[in-house]
PDB file of C-alpha atoms in Angstrom:
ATOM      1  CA  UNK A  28       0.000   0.000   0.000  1.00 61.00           C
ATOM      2  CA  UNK A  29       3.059   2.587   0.764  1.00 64.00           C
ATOM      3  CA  UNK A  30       4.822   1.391  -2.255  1.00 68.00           C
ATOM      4  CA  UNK A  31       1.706   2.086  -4.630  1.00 68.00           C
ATOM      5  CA  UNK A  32       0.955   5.442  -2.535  1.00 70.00           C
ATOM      6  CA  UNK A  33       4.146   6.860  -3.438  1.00 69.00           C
ATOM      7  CA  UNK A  34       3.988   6.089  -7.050  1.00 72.00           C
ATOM      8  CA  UNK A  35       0.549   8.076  -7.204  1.00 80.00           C
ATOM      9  CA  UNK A  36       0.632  11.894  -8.579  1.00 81.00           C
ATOM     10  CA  UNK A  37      -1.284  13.141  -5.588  1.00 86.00           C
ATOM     11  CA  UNK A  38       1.124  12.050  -2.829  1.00 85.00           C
ATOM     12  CA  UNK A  39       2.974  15.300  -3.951  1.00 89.00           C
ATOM     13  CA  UNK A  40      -0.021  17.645  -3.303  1.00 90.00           C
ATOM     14  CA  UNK A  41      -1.059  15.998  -0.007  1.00 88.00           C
ATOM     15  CA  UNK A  42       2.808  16.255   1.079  1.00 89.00           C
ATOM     16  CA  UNK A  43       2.956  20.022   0.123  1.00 91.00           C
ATOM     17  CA  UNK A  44      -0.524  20.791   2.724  1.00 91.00           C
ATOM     18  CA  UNK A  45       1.217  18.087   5.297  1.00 88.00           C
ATOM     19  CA  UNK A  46       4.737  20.031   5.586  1.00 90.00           C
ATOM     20  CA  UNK A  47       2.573  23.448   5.426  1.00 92.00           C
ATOM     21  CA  UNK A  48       0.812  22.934   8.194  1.00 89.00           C
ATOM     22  CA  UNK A  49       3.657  21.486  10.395  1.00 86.00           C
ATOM     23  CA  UNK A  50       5.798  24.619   9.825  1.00 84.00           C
ATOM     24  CA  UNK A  51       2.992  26.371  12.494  1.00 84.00           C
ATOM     25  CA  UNK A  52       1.169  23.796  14.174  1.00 80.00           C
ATOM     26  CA  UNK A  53       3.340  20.802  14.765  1.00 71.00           C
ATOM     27  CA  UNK A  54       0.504  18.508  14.433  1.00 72.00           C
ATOM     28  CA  UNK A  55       2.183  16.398  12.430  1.00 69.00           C
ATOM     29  CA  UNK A  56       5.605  14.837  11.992  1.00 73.00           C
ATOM     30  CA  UNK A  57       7.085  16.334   8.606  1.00 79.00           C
ATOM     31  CA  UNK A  58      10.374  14.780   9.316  1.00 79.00           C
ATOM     32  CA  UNK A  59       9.126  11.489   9.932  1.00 80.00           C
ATOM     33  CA  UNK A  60       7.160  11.370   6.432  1.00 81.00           C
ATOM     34  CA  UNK A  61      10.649  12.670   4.379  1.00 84.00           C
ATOM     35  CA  UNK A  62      12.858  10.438   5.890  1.00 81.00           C
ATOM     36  CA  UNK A  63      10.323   7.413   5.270  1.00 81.00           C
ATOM     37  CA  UNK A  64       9.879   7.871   1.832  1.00 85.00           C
ATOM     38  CA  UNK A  65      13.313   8.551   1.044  1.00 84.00           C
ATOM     39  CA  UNK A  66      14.084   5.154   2.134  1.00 80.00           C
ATOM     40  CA  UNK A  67      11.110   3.759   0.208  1.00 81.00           C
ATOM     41  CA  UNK A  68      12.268   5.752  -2.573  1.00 82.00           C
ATOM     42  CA  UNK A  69      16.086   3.944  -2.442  1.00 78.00           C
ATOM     43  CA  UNK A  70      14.288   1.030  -3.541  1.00 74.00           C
ATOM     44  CA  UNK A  71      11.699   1.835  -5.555  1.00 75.00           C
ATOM     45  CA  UNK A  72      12.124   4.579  -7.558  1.00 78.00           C
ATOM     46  CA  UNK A  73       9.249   6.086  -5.703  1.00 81.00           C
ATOM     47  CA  UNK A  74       8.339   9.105  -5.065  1.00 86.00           C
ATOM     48  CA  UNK A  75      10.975  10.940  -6.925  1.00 87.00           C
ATOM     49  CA  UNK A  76      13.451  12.767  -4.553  1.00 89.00           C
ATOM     50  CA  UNK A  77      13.791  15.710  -6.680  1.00 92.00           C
ATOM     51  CA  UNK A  78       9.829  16.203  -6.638  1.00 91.00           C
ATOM     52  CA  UNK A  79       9.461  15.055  -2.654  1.00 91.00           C
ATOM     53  CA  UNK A  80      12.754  17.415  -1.736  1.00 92.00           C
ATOM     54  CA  UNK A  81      11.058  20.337  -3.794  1.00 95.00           C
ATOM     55  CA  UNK A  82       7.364  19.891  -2.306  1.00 93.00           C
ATOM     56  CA  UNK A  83       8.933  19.427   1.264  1.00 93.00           C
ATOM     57  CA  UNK A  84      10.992  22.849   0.430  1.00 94.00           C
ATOM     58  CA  UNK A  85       7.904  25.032  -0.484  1.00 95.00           C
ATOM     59  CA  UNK A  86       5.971  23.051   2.171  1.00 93.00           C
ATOM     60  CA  UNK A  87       8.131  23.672   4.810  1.00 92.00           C
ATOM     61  CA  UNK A  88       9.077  27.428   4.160  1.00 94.00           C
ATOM     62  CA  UNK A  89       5.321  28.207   3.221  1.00 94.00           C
ATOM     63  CA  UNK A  90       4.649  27.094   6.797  1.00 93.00           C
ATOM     64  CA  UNK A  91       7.142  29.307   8.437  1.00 92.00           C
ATOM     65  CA  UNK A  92       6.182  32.267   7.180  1.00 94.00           C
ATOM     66  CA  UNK A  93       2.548  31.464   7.919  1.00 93.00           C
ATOM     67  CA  UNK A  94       3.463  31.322  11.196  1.00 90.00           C
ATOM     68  CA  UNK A  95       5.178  34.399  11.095  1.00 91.00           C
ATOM     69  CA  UNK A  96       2.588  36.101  10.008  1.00 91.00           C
ATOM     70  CA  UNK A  97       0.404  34.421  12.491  1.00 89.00           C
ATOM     71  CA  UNK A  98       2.359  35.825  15.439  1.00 85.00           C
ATOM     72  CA  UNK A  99       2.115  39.506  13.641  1.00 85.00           C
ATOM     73  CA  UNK A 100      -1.648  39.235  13.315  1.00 85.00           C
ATOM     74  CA  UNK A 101      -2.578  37.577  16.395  1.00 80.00           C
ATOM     75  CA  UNK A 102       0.195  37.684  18.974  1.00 69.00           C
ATOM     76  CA  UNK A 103       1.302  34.892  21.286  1.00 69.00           C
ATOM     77  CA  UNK A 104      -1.995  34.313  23.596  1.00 71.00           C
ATOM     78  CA  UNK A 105      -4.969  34.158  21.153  1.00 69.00           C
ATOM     79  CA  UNK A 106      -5.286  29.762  21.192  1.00 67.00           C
ATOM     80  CA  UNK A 107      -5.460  28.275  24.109  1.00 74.00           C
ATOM     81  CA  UNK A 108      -2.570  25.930  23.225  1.00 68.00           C
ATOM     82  CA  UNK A 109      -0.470  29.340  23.416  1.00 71.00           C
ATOM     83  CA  UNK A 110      -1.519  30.289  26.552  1.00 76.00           C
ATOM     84  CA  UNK A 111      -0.446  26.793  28.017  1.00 78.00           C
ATOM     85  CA  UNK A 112       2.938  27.138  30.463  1.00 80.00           C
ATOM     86  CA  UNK A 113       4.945  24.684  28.580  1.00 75.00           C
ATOM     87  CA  UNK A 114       4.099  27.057  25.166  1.00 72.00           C
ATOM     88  CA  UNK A 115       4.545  30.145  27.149  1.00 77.00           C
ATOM     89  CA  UNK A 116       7.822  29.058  28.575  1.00 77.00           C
ATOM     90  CA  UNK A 117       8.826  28.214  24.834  1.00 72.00           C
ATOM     91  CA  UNK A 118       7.786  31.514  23.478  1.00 74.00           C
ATOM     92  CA  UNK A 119       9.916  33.283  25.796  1.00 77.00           C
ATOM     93  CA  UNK A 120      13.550  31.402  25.470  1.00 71.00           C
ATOM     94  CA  UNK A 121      12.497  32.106  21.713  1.00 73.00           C
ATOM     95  CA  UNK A 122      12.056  35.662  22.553  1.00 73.00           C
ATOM     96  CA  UNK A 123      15.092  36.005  24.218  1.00 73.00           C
ATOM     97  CA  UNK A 124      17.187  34.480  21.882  1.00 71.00           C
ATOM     98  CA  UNK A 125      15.660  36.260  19.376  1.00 74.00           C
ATOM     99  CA  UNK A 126      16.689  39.261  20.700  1.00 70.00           C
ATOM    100  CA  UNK A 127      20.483  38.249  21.342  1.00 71.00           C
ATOM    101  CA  UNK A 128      21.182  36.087  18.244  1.00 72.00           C
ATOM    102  CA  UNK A 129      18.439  35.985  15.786  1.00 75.00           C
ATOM    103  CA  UNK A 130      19.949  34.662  12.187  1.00 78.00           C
ATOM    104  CA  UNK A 131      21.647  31.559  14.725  1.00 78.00           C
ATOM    105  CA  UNK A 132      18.191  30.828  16.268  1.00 78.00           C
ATOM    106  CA  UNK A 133      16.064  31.100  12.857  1.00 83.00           C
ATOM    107  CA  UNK A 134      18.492  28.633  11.387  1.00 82.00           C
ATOM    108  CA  UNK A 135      18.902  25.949  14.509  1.00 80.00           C
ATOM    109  CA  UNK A 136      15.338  26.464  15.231  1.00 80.00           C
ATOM    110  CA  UNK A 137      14.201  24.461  12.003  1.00 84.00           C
ATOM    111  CA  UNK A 138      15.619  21.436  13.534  1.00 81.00           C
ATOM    112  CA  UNK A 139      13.476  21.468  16.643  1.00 77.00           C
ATOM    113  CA  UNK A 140       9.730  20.825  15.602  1.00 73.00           C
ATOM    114  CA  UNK A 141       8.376  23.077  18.857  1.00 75.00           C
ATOM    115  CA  UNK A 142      11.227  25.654  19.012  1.00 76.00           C
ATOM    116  CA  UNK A 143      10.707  26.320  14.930  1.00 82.00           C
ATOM    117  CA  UNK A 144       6.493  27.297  15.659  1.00 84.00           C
ATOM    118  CA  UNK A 145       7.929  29.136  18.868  1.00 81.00           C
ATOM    119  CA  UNK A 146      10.858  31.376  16.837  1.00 84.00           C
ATOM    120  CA  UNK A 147       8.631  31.714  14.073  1.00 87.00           C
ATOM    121  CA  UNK A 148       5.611  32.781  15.834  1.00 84.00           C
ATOM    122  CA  UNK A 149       7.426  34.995  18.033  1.00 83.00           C
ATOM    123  CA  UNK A 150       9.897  36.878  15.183  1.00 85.00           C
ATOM    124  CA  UNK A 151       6.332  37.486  14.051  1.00 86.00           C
ATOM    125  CA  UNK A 152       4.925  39.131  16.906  1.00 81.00           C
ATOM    126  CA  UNK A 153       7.747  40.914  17.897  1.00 80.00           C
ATOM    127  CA  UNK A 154       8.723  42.759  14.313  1.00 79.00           C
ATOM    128  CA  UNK A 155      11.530  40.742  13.035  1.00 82.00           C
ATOM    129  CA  UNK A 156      12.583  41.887   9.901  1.00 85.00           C
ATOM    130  CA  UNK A 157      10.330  39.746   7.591  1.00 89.00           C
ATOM    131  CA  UNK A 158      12.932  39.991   3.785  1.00 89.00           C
ATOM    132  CA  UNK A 159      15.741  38.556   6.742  1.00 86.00           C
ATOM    133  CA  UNK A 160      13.620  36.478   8.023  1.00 90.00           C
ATOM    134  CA  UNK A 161      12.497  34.825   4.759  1.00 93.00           C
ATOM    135  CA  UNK A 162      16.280  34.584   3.426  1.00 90.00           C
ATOM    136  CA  UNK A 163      17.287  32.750   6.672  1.00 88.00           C
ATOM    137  CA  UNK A 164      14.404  30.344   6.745  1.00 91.00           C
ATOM    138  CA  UNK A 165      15.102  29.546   3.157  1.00 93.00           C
ATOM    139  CA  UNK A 166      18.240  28.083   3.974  1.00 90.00           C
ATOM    140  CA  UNK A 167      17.850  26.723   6.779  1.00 89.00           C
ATOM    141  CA  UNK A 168      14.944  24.801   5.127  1.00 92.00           C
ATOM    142  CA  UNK A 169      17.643  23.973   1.799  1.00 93.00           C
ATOM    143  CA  UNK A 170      19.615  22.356   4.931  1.00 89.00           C
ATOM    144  CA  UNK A 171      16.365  20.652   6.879  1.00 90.00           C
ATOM    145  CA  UNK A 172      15.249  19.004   3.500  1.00 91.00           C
ATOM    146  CA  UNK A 173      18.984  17.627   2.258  1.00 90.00           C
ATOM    147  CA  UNK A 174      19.590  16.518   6.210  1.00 85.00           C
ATOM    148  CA  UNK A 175      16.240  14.660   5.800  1.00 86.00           C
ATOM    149  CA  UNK A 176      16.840  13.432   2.758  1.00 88.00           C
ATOM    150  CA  UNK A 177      20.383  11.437   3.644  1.00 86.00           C
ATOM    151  CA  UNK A 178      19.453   9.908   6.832  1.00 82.00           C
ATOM    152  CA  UNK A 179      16.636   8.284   4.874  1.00 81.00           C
ATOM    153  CA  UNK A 180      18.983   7.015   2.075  1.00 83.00           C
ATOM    154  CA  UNK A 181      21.688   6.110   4.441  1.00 79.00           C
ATOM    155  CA  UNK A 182      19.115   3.894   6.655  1.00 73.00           C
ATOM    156  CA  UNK A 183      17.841   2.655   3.706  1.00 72.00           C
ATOM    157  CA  UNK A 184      21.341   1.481   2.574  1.00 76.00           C
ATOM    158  CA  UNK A 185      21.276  -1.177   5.085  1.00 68.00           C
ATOM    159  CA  UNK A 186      18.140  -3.268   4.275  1.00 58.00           C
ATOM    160  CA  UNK A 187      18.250  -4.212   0.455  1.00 57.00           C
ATOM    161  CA  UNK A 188      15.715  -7.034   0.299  1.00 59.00           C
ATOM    162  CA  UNK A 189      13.124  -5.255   2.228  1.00 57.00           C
ATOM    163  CA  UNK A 190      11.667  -2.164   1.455  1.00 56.00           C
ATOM    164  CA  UNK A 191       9.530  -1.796   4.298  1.00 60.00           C
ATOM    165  CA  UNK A 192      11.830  -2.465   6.985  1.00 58.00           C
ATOM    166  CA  UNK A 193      14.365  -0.232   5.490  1.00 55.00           C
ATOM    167  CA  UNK A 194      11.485   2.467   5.998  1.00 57.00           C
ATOM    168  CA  UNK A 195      11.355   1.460   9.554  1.00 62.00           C
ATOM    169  CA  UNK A 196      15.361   1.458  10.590  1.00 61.00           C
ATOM    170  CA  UNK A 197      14.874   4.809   8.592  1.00 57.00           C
ATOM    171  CA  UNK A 198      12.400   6.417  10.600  1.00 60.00           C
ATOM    172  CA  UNK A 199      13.751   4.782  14.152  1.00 65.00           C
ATOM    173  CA  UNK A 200      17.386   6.269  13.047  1.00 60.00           C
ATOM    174  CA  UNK A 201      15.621   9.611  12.188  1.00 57.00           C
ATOM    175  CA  UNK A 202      14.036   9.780  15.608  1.00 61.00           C
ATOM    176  CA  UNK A 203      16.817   9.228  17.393  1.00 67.00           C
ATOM    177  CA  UNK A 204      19.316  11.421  15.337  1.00 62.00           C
ATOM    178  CA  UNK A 205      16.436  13.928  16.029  1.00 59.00           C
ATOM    179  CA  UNK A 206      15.739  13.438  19.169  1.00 64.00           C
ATOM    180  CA  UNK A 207      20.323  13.838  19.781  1.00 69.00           C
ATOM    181  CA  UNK A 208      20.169  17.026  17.139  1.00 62.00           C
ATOM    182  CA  UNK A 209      17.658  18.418  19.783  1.00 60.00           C
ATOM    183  CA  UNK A 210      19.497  18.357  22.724  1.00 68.00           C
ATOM    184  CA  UNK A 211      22.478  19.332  21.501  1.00 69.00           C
ATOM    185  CA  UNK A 212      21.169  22.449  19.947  1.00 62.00           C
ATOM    186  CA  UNK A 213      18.821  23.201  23.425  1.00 66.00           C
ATOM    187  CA  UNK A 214      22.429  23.368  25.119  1.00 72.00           C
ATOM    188  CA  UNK A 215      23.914  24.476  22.764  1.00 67.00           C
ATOM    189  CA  UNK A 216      22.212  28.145  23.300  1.00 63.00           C
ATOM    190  CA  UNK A 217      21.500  27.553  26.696  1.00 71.00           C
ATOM    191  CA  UNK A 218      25.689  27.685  26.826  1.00 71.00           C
ATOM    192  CA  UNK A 219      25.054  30.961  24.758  1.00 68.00           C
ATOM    193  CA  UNK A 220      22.763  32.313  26.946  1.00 67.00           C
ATOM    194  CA  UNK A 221      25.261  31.718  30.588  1.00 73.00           C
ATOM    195  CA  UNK A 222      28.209  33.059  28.011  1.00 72.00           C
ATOM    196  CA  UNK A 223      25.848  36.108  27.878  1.00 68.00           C
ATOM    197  CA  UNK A 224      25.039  36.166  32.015  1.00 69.00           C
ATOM    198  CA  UNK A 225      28.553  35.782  33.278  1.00 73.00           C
ATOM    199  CA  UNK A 226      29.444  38.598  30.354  1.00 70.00           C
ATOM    200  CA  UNK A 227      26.773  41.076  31.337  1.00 68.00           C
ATOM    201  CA  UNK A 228      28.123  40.528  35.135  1.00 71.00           C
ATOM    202  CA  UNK A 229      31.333  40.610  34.509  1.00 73.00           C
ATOM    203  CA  UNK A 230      30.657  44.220  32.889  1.00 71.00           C
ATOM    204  CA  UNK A 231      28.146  45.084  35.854  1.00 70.00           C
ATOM    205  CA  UNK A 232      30.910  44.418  38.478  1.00 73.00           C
ATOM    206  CA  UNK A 233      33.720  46.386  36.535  1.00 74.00           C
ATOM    207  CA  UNK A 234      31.341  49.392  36.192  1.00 70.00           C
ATOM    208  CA  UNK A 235      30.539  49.123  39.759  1.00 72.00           C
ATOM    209  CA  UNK A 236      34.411  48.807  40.482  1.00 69.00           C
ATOM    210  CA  UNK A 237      35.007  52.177  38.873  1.00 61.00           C
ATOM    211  CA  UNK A 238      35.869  55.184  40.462  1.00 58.00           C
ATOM    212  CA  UNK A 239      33.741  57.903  40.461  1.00 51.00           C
ATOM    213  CA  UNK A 240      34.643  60.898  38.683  1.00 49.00           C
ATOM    214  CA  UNK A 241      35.702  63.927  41.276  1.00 49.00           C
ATOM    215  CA  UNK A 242      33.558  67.048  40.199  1.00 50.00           C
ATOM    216  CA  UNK A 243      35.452  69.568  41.932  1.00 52.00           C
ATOM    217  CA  UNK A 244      34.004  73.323  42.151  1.00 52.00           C
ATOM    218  CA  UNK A 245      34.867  76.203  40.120  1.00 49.00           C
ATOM    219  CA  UNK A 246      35.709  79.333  42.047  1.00 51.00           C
ATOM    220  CA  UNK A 247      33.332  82.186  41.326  1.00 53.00           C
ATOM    221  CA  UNK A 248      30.984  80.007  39.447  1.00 48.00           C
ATOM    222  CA  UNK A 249      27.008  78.962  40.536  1.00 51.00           C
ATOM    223  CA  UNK A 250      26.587  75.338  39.231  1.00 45.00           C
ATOM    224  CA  UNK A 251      23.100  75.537  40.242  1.00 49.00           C
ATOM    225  CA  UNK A 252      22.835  77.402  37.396  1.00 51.00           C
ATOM    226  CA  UNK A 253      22.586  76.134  33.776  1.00 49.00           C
ATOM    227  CA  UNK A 254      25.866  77.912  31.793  1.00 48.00           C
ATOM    228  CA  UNK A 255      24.699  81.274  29.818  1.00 45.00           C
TER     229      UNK A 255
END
């Protein structure tokens, strides 16, 4: 049933509305469905990886910017699912980093199926440039859709005789790799973001070490009085 799915002209279509409406609503698993049918396409010619890396592409940045624009329009709290503490919490690290380094965080972000809704919404809300923010999502997506891509070929390497189970080690390897790409891009700017504390400390505590400039008085003069 895969195998005959992916050979169908429609799978293309239904791919381009599935990767659009994971870019803001994470609903469902965009990187799961590339990786899979890479593999499946290793052995069967099916679907065409040019076509599936091009509809994942349009997908995938046609999503971001919706939920840019999304964050402009309607802000951060309109959905319930927003206003949830987990979300909130989310929205705010992406606020902050935002703020400190935001071409780094646009193009990490698109590797972290929560933090990408959370950046995009909130670059949204908060003004970001939208021509910079378009030019960095565009590659990081370029980069998203080949990274996809190869771990589904690679895990699909290993299974010859079996289509299906290549699909599976595929998909298991993906999760993983994702799951490894995750936390090593949370710390990752979490180690940023102490780099920036002990930096904005470090110049508190020199500022505070400074001496104060003596303003001695001038003789004759009333410095009560603003000069003229």
């Amino acid at each position: 049933m895969l195998e005959h799915a992916a050979g169908q002209p429609w799978i293309y279509p239904v791919l381009l509305v599935f990767f659009f409406i994971d870019g803001f609503a994470t609903i469902l698993p965009s990187e799961t469905a590339i990786v899979g049918l890479s593999a499946l396409s290793l052995h069967s010619g099916q679907p065409n990886l040019w076509i599936l890396g091009f509809t994942a592409l349009i997908g995938a940045m046609a999503g971001d910017n919706m939920a840019y624009m999304l964050g402009r329009k309607i802000g951060l709290t309109r959905w319930k699912w927003m206003r949830r503490p987990k979300v909130q919490k989310m929205f705010a690290w992406a606020q902050y980093e935002l703020d400190k380094r935001g071409a780094v965080l646009i193009f990490t972000a698109r590797y972290i199926p929560w933090g990408r809704v959370a950046v995009n919404y909130v670059a949204g809300q908060t003004g970001f440039r939208h021509r910079t923010f378009f030019i960095l999502d565009a590659f990081a997506c370029v980069t998203w859709v080949g990274y996809s891509i190869g771990i589904g070929l690679l895990a699909g390497q290993w299974v010859h005789n079996n289509p299906l189970l290549g699909v599976g080690i595929a998909v298991a390897f993906a999760v993983l790799l994702g799951i490894v790409v995750d936390h090593a891009l949370r710390w990752w700017h979490k180690y940023l973001e102490r780099k920036d504390a002990a930096r904005a400390a470090a110049r508190e505590a020199s500022e505070a070490a400074a001496p104060a400039v003596d303003r001695k008085p001038v003789v004759g003069a009333d410095l009560s009085k603003p000069a003229g």
